[in-house]
Short mmCIF file of C-alpha atoms in Angstrom, two decimals:
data_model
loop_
_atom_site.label_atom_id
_atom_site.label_comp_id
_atom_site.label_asym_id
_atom_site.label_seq_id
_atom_site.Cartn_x
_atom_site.Cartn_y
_atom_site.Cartn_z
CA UNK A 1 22.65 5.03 -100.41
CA UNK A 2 19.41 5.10 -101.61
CA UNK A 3 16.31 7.48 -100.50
CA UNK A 4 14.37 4.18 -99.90
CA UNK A 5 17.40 2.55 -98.10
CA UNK A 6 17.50 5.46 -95.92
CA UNK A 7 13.75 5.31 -95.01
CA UNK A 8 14.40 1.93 -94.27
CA UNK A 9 17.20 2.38 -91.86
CA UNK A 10 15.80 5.40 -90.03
CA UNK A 11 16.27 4.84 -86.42
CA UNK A 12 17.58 1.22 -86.29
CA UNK A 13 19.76 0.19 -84.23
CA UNK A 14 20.96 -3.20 -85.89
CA UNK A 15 20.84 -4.79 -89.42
CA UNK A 16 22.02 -8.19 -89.99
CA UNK A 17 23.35 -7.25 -92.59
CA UNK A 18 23.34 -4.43 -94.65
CA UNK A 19 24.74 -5.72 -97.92
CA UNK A 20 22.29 -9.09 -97.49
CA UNK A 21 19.55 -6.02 -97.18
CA UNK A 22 20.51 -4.57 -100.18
CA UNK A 23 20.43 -7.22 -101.98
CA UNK A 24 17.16 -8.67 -101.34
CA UNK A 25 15.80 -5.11 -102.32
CA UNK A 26 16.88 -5.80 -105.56
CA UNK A 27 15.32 -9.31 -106.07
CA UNK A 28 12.47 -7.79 -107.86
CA UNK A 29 9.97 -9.20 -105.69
CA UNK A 30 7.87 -8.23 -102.98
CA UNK A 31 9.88 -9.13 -100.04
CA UNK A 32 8.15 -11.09 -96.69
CA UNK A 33 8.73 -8.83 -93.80
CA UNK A 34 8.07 -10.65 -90.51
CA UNK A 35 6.87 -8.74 -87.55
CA UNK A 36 6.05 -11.84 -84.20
CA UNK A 37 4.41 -10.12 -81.48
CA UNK A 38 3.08 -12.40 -78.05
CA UNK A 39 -0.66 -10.85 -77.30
CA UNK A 40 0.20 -10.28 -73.60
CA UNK A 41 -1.82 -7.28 -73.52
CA UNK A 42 -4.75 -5.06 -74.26
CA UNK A 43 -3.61 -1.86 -74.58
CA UNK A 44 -0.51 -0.78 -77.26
CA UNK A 45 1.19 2.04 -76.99
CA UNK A 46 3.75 3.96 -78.64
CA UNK A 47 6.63 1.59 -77.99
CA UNK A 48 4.72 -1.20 -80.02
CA UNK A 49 4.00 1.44 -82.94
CA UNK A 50 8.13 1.73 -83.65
CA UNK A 51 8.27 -2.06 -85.28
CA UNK A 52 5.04 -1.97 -86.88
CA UNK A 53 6.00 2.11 -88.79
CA UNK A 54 9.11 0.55 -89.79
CA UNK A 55 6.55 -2.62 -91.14
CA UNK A 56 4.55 -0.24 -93.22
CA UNK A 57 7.22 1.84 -94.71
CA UNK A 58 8.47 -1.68 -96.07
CA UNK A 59 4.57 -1.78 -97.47
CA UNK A 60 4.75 1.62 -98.62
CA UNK A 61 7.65 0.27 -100.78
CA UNK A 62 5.37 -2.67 -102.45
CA UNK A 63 6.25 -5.48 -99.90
CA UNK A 64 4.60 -7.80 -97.57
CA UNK A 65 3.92 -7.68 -93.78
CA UNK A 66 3.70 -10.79 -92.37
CA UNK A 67 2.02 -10.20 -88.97
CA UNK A 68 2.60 -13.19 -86.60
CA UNK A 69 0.49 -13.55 -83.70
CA UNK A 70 2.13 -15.74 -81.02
CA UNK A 71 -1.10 -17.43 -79.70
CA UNK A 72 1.11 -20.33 -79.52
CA UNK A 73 4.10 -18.55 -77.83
CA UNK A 74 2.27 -16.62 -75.42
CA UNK A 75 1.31 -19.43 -73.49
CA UNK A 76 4.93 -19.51 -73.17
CA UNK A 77 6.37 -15.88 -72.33
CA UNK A 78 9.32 -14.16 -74.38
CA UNK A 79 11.90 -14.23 -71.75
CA UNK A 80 13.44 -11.30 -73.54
CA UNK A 81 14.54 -8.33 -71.45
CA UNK A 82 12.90 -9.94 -68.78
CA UNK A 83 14.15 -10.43 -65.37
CA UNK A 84 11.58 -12.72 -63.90
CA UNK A 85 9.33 -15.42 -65.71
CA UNK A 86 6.50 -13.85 -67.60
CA UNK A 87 3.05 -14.86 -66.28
CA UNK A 88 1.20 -17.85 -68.69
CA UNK A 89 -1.81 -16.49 -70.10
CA UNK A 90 -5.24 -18.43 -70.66
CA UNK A 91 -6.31 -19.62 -74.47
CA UNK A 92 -9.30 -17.02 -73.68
CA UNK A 93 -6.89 -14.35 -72.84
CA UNK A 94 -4.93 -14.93 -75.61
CA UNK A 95 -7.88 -14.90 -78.15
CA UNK A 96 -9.13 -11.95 -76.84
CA UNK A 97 -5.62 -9.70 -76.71
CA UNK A 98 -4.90 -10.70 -80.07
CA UNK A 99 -8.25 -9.28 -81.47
CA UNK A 100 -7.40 -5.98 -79.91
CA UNK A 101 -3.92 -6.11 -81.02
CA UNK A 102 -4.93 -6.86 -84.62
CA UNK A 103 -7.54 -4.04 -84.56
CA UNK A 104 -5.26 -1.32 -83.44
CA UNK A 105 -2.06 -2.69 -85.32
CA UNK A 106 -4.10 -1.79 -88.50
CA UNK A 107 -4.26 1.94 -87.53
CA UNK A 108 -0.54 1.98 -88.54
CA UNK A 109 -0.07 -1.35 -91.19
CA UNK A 110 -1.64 -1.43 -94.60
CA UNK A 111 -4.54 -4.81 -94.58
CA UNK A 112 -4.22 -5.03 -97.93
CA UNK A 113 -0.38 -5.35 -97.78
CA UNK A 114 -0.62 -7.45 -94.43
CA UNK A 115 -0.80 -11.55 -93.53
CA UNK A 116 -2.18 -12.25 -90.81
CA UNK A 117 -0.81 -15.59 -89.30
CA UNK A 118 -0.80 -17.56 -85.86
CA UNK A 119 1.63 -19.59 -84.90
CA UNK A 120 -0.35 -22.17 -83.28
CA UNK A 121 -1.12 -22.82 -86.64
CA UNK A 122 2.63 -24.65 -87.22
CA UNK A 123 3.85 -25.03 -83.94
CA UNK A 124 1.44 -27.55 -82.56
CA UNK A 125 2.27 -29.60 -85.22
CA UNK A 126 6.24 -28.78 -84.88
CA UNK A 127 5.35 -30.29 -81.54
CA UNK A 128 3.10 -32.90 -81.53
CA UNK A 129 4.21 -34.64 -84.95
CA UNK A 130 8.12 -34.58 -83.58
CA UNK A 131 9.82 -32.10 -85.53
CA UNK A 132 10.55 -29.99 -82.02
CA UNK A 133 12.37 -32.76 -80.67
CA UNK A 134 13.98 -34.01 -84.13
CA UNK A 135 15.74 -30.46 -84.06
CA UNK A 136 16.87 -30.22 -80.42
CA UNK A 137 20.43 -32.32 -81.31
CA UNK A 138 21.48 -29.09 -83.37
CA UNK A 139 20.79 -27.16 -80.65
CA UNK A 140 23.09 -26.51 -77.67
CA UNK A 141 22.23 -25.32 -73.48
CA UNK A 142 25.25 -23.33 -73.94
CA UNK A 143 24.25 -21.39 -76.89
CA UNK A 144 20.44 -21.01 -75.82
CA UNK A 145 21.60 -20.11 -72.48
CA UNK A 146 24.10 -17.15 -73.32
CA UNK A 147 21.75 -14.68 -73.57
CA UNK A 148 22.59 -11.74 -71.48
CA UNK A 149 18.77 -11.67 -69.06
CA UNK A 150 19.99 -15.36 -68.12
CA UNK A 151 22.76 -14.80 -67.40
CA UNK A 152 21.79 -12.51 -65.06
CA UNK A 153 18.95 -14.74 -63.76
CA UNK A 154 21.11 -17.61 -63.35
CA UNK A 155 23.28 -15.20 -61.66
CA UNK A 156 20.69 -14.51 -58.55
CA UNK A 157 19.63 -18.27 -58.71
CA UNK A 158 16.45 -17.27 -60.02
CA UNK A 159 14.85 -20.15 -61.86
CA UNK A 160 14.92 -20.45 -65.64
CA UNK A 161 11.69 -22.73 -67.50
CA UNK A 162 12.61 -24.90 -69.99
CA UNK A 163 9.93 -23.67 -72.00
CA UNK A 164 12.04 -19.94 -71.63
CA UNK A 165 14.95 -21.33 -72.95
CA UNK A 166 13.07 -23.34 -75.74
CA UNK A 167 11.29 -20.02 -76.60
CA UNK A 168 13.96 -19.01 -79.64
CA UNK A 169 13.24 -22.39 -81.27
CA UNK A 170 9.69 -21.54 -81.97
CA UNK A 171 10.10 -18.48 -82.76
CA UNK A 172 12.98 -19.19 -85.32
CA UNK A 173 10.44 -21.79 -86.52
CA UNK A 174 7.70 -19.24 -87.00
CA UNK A 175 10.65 -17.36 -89.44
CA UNK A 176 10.98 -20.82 -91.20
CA UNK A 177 7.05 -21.24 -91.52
CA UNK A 178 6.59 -18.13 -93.25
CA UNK A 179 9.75 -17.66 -95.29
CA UNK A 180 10.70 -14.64 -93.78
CA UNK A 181 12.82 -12.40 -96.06
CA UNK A 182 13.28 -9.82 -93.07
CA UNK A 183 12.45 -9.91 -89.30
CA UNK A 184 12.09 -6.60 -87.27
CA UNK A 185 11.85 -6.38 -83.56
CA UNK A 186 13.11 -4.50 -80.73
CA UNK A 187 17.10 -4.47 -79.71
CA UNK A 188 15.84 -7.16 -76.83
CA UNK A 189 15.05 -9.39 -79.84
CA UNK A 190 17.98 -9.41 -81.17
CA UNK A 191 19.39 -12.99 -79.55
CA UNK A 192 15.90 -14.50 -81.02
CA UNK A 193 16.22 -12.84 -84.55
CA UNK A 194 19.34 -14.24 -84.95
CA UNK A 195 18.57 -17.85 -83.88
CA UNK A 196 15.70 -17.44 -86.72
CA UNK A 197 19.06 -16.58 -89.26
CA UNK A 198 20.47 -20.36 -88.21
CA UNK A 199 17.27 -22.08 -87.97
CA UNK A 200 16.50 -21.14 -91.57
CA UNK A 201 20.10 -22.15 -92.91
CA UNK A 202 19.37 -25.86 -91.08
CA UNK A 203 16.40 -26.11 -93.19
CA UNK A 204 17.99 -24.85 -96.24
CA UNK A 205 16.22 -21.17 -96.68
CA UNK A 206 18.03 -18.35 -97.33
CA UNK A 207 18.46 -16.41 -93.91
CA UNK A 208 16.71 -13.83 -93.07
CA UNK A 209 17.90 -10.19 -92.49
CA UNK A 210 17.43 -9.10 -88.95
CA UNK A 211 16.43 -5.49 -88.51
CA UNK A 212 15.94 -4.12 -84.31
CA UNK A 213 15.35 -0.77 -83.15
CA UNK A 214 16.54 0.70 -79.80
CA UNK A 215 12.91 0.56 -76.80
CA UNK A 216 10.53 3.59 -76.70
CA UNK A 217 12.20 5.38 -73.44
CA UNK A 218 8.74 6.34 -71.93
CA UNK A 219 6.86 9.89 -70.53
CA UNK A 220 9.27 9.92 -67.79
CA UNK A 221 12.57 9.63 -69.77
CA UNK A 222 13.97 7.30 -68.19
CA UNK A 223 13.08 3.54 -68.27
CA UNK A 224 11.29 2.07 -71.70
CA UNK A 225 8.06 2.45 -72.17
CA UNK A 226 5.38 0.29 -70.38
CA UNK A 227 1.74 0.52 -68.80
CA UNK A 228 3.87 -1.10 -65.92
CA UNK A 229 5.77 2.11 -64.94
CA UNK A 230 3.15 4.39 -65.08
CA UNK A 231 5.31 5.99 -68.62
CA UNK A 232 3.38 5.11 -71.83
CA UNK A 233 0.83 6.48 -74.50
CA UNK A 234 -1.68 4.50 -74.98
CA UNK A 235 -3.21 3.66 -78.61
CA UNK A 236 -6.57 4.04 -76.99
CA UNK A 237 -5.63 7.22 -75.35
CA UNK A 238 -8.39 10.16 -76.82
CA UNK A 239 -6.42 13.26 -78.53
CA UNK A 240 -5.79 15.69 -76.10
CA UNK A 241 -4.92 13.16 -73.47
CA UNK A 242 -2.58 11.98 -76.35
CA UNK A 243 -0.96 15.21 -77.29
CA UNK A 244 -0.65 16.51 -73.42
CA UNK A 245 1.37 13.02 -72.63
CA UNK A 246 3.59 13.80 -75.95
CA UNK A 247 3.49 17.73 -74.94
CA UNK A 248 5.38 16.08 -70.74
CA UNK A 249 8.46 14.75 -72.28
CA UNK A 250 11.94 15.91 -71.54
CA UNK A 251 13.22 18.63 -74.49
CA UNK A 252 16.39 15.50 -74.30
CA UNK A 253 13.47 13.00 -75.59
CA UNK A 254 12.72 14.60 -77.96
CA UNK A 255 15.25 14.00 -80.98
CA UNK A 256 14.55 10.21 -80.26
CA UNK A 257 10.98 10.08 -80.37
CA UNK A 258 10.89 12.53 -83.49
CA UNK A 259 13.06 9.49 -84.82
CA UNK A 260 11.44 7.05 -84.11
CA UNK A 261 7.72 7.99 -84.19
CA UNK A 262 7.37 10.75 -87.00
CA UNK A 263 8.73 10.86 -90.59
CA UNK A 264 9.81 14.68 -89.71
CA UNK A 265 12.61 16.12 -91.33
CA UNK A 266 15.29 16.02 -88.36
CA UNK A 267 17.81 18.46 -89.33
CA UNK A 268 15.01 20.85 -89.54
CA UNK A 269 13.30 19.58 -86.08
CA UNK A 270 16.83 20.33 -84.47
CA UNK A 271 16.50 23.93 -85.12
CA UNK A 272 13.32 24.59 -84.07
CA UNK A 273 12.69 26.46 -80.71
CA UNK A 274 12.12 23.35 -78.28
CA UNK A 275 8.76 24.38 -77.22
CA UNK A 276 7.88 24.49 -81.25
CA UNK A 277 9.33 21.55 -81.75
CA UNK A 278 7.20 19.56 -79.22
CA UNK A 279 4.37 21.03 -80.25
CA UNK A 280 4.90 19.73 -83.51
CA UNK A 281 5.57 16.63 -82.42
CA UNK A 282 3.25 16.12 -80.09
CA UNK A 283 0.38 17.41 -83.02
CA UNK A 284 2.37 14.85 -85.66
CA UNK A 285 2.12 11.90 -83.24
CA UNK A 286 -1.78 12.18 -82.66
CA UNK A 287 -2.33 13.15 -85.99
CA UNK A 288 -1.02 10.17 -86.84
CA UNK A 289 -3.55 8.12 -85.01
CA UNK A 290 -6.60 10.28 -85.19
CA UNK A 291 -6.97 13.27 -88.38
CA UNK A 292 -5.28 16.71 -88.65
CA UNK A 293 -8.15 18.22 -87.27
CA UNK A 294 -8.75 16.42 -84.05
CA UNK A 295 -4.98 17.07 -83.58
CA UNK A 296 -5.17 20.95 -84.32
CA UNK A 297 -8.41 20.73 -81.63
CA UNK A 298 -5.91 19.46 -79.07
CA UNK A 299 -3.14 21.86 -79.95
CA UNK A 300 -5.83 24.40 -79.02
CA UNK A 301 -7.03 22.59 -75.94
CA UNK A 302 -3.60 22.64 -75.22
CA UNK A 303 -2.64 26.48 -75.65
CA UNK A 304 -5.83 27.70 -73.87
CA UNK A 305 -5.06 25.04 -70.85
CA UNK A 306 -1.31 26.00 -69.93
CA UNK A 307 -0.97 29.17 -71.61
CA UNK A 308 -3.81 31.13 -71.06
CA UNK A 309 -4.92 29.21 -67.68
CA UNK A 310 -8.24 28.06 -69.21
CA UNK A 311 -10.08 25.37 -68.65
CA UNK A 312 -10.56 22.78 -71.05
CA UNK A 313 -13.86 22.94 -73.69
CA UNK A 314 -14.88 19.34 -72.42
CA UNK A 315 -14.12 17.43 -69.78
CA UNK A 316 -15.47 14.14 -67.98
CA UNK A 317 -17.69 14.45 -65.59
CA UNK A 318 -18.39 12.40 -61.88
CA UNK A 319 -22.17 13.09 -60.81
CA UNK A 320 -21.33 11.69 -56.38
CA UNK A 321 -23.98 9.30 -55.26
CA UNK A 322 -26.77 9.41 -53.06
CA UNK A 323 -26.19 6.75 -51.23
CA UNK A 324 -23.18 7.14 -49.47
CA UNK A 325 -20.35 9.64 -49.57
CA UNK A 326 -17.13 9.51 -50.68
CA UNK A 327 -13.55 10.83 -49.81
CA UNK A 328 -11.63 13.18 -52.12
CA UNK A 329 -9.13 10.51 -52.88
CA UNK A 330 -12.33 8.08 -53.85
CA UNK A 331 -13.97 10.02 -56.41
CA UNK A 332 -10.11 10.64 -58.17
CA UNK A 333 -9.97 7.21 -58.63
CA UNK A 334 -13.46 6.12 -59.49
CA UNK A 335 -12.92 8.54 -61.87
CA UNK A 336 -9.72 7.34 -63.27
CA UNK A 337 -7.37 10.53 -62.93
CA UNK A 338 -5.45 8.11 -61.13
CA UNK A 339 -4.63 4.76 -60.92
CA UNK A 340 -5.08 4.35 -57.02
CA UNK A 341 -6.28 5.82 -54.03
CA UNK A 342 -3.57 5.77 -52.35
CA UNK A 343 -1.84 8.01 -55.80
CA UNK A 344 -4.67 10.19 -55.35
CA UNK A 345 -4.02 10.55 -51.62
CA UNK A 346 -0.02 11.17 -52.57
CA UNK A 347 -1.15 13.60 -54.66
CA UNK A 348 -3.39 15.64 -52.42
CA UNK A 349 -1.06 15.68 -50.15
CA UNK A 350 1.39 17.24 -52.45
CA UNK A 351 -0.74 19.91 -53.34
CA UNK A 352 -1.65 19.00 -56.51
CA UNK A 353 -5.11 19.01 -56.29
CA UNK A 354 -7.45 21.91 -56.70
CA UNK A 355 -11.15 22.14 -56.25
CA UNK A 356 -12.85 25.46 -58.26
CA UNK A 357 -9.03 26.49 -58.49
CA UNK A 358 -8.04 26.36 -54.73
CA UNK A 359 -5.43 23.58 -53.76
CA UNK A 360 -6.89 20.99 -51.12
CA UNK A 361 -4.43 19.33 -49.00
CA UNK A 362 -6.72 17.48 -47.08
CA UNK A 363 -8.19 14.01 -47.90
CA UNK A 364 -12.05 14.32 -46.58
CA UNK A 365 -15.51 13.45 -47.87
CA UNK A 366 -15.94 15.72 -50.63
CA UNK A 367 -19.36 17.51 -50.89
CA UNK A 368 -20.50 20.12 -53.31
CA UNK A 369 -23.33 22.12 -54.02
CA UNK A 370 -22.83 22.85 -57.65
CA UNK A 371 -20.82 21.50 -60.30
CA UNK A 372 -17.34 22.01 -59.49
CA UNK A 373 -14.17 21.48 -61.17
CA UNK A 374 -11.38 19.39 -59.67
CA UNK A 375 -8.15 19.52 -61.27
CA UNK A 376 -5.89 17.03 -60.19
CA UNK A 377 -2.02 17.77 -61.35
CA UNK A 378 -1.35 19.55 -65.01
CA UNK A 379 -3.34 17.87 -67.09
CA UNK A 380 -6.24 15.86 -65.28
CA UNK A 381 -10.08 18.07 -64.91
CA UNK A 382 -13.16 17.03 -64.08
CA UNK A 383 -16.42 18.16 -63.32
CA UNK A 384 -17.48 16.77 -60.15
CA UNK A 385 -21.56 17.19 -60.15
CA UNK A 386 -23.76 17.15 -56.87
CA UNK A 387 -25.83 14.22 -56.42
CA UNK A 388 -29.06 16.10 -56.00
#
């Protein structure tokens, strides 16, 4: 096997197949390698980056990215993995997710090596002209409908839309709109991948190898990755909020994110002490995202903050207002450290929550007469300034 096949097949899960792989990398051509993602959201986060690394090592190689943006789709919702219906999103919505999603996916892909498509672009006509419903009689309700998160659905007698069960049409369409070579996607894509394989062979292009990778187990190391749980690293998140997140995982995470995340040599990552080894991860994943330097800052911020029991260099600060006062719990999440107030209160009452180093138990209006610094579990500080 080839150093370049190898690359390629670091950390994935399933290829359909490997011998149809190889061959195409010998066609002497740049090969289209298709990457459809629904702009549902904002905010990526490390779970995203795993498809789109394994896009640009394809790049690195000389080939072509074909970024698909489902504006088209996402009005729909990818059923995939999914246990309820996914919420329909506005056109605006839409337009403005997939503007952030382009902006951040080119911190990892290569523009000059990347097309940028939407599928509204062919669907509506796939729709509206009759094509959709010229291709239905090929397809079957059993086969659409085998998929293992209907199953379960159908199971509980939750309901099923027909535009769900539609959904792997369009996006095996989107495969035969592009001429996809190669599709990547998560394992949970793996039923939709392969109906993109058959939809191509009905219109006479040679199928497309399927490529998925096993989901980003998040922060907590145990469910996948998602601003839902409360687990994820956020693109957006600044370097030393990035490296302490990367710095919380389990020492049994580890191996996998190294994989899946990094480029690091992982015979030699296995040997390492685990507290060197995280460190180096963590500084290789932000590094990634920001420079060296910012990275080595964090390290730094790091050391000082849970190994010398230092405060951080910087930190945000909350000036309180004038004009009315504000509980403990309040200012925590005004100030973001948490997500709610009634987190912050869980927290306080936990203990972990210290104003000018001593732990407050007590949720009550906080006053202060100089600036103070609350820190608020292991890796939250702030400097809470009077309002005079």
């Amino acid at each position: 096997m080839t150093p370049e096949l190898l690359s390629l097949l670091r950390g994935v899960v399933s290829v359909t197949t490997e011998e149809e792989l190889r061959k195409k990398l010998f066609l002497n051509r740049p090969l289209r390698v298709k990457l459809g993602v629904d702009p549902t959201t904002r905010d990526l986060h490390l779970g995203h980056t795993v498809p789109l690394r394994k896009m640009r090592a394809f790049q690195d190689l000389g080939h072509t990215g074909v970024l698909i943006i489902g504006d088209f789709t996402a009005g729909i919702g990818d059923p995939s993995g999914r246990d309820e219906t996914r919420p329909v999103l506005s056109k605006e919505e839409i337009k403005d997710n997939a503007e952030t999603y382009r902006d951040q996916a080119y911190r990892i892909l290569d523009p000059a090596k990347t097309e940028l498509r939407f599928n509204r672009e062919w669907l509506e006509p796939f729709v509206a002209g009759g094509e959709f419903l010229r291709y239905l009689p090929k397809v079957t309700l059993a086969r659409l409908t085998e998929r293992e998160d209907f199953k379960a659905r159908m199971g509980r007698g939750d309901p099923i839309t027909m535009l769900e069960i539609f959904y792997p049409v369009f996006q095996g369409y989107d495969s035969v709109a592009v001429k996809a070579d190669i599709e990547i996607g998560g394992s949970d894509q793996l039923f939709n991948l392969l109906f993109g394989r058959d939809m191509q062979r009905d219109y006479g292009q040679e199928p497309q190898v399927t490529m998925t990778f096993p989901l980003l187990v998040g922060t907590d190391g145990v469910k996948k990755m998602s601003k839902t749980y409360k687990n994820a690293v956020a693109l957006q998140d600044e370097p030393k909020e990035m490296f302490g997140k990367a710095m919380s995982i389990s020492d049994e995470l580890m191996l996998s994110w190294a994989e899946q995340l990094t480029e690091l040599d992982l015979g030699v990552f296995k040997k390492m002490h685990p507290m060197e080894a995280k460190k180096l991860l963590a500084q290789t994943i932000t590094a990634g995202f920001y420079t060296k330097e910012r990275a080595e800052a964090a390290l730094d911020d790091f050391i000082r903050v849970h190994s010398e029991g230092e405060l951080p260099a910087h930190m945000p600060e909350f000036r309180l207002p004038k004009d009315k006062k504000l509980f403990l719990s309040q200012v925590i999440q005004l100030s973001g450290l948490a997500p709610s107030r009634k987190e912050a209160q869980r927290k306080i009452a936990e203990g972990a929550v210290r104003l000018s180093s001593a732990v407050v138990k007590e949720d009550k209006v906080l006053e202060v007469t100089t600036p103070t610094v609350l820190t608020f579990g292991r890796r939250g500080f702030l400097k809470v300034i009077p309002s005079n």
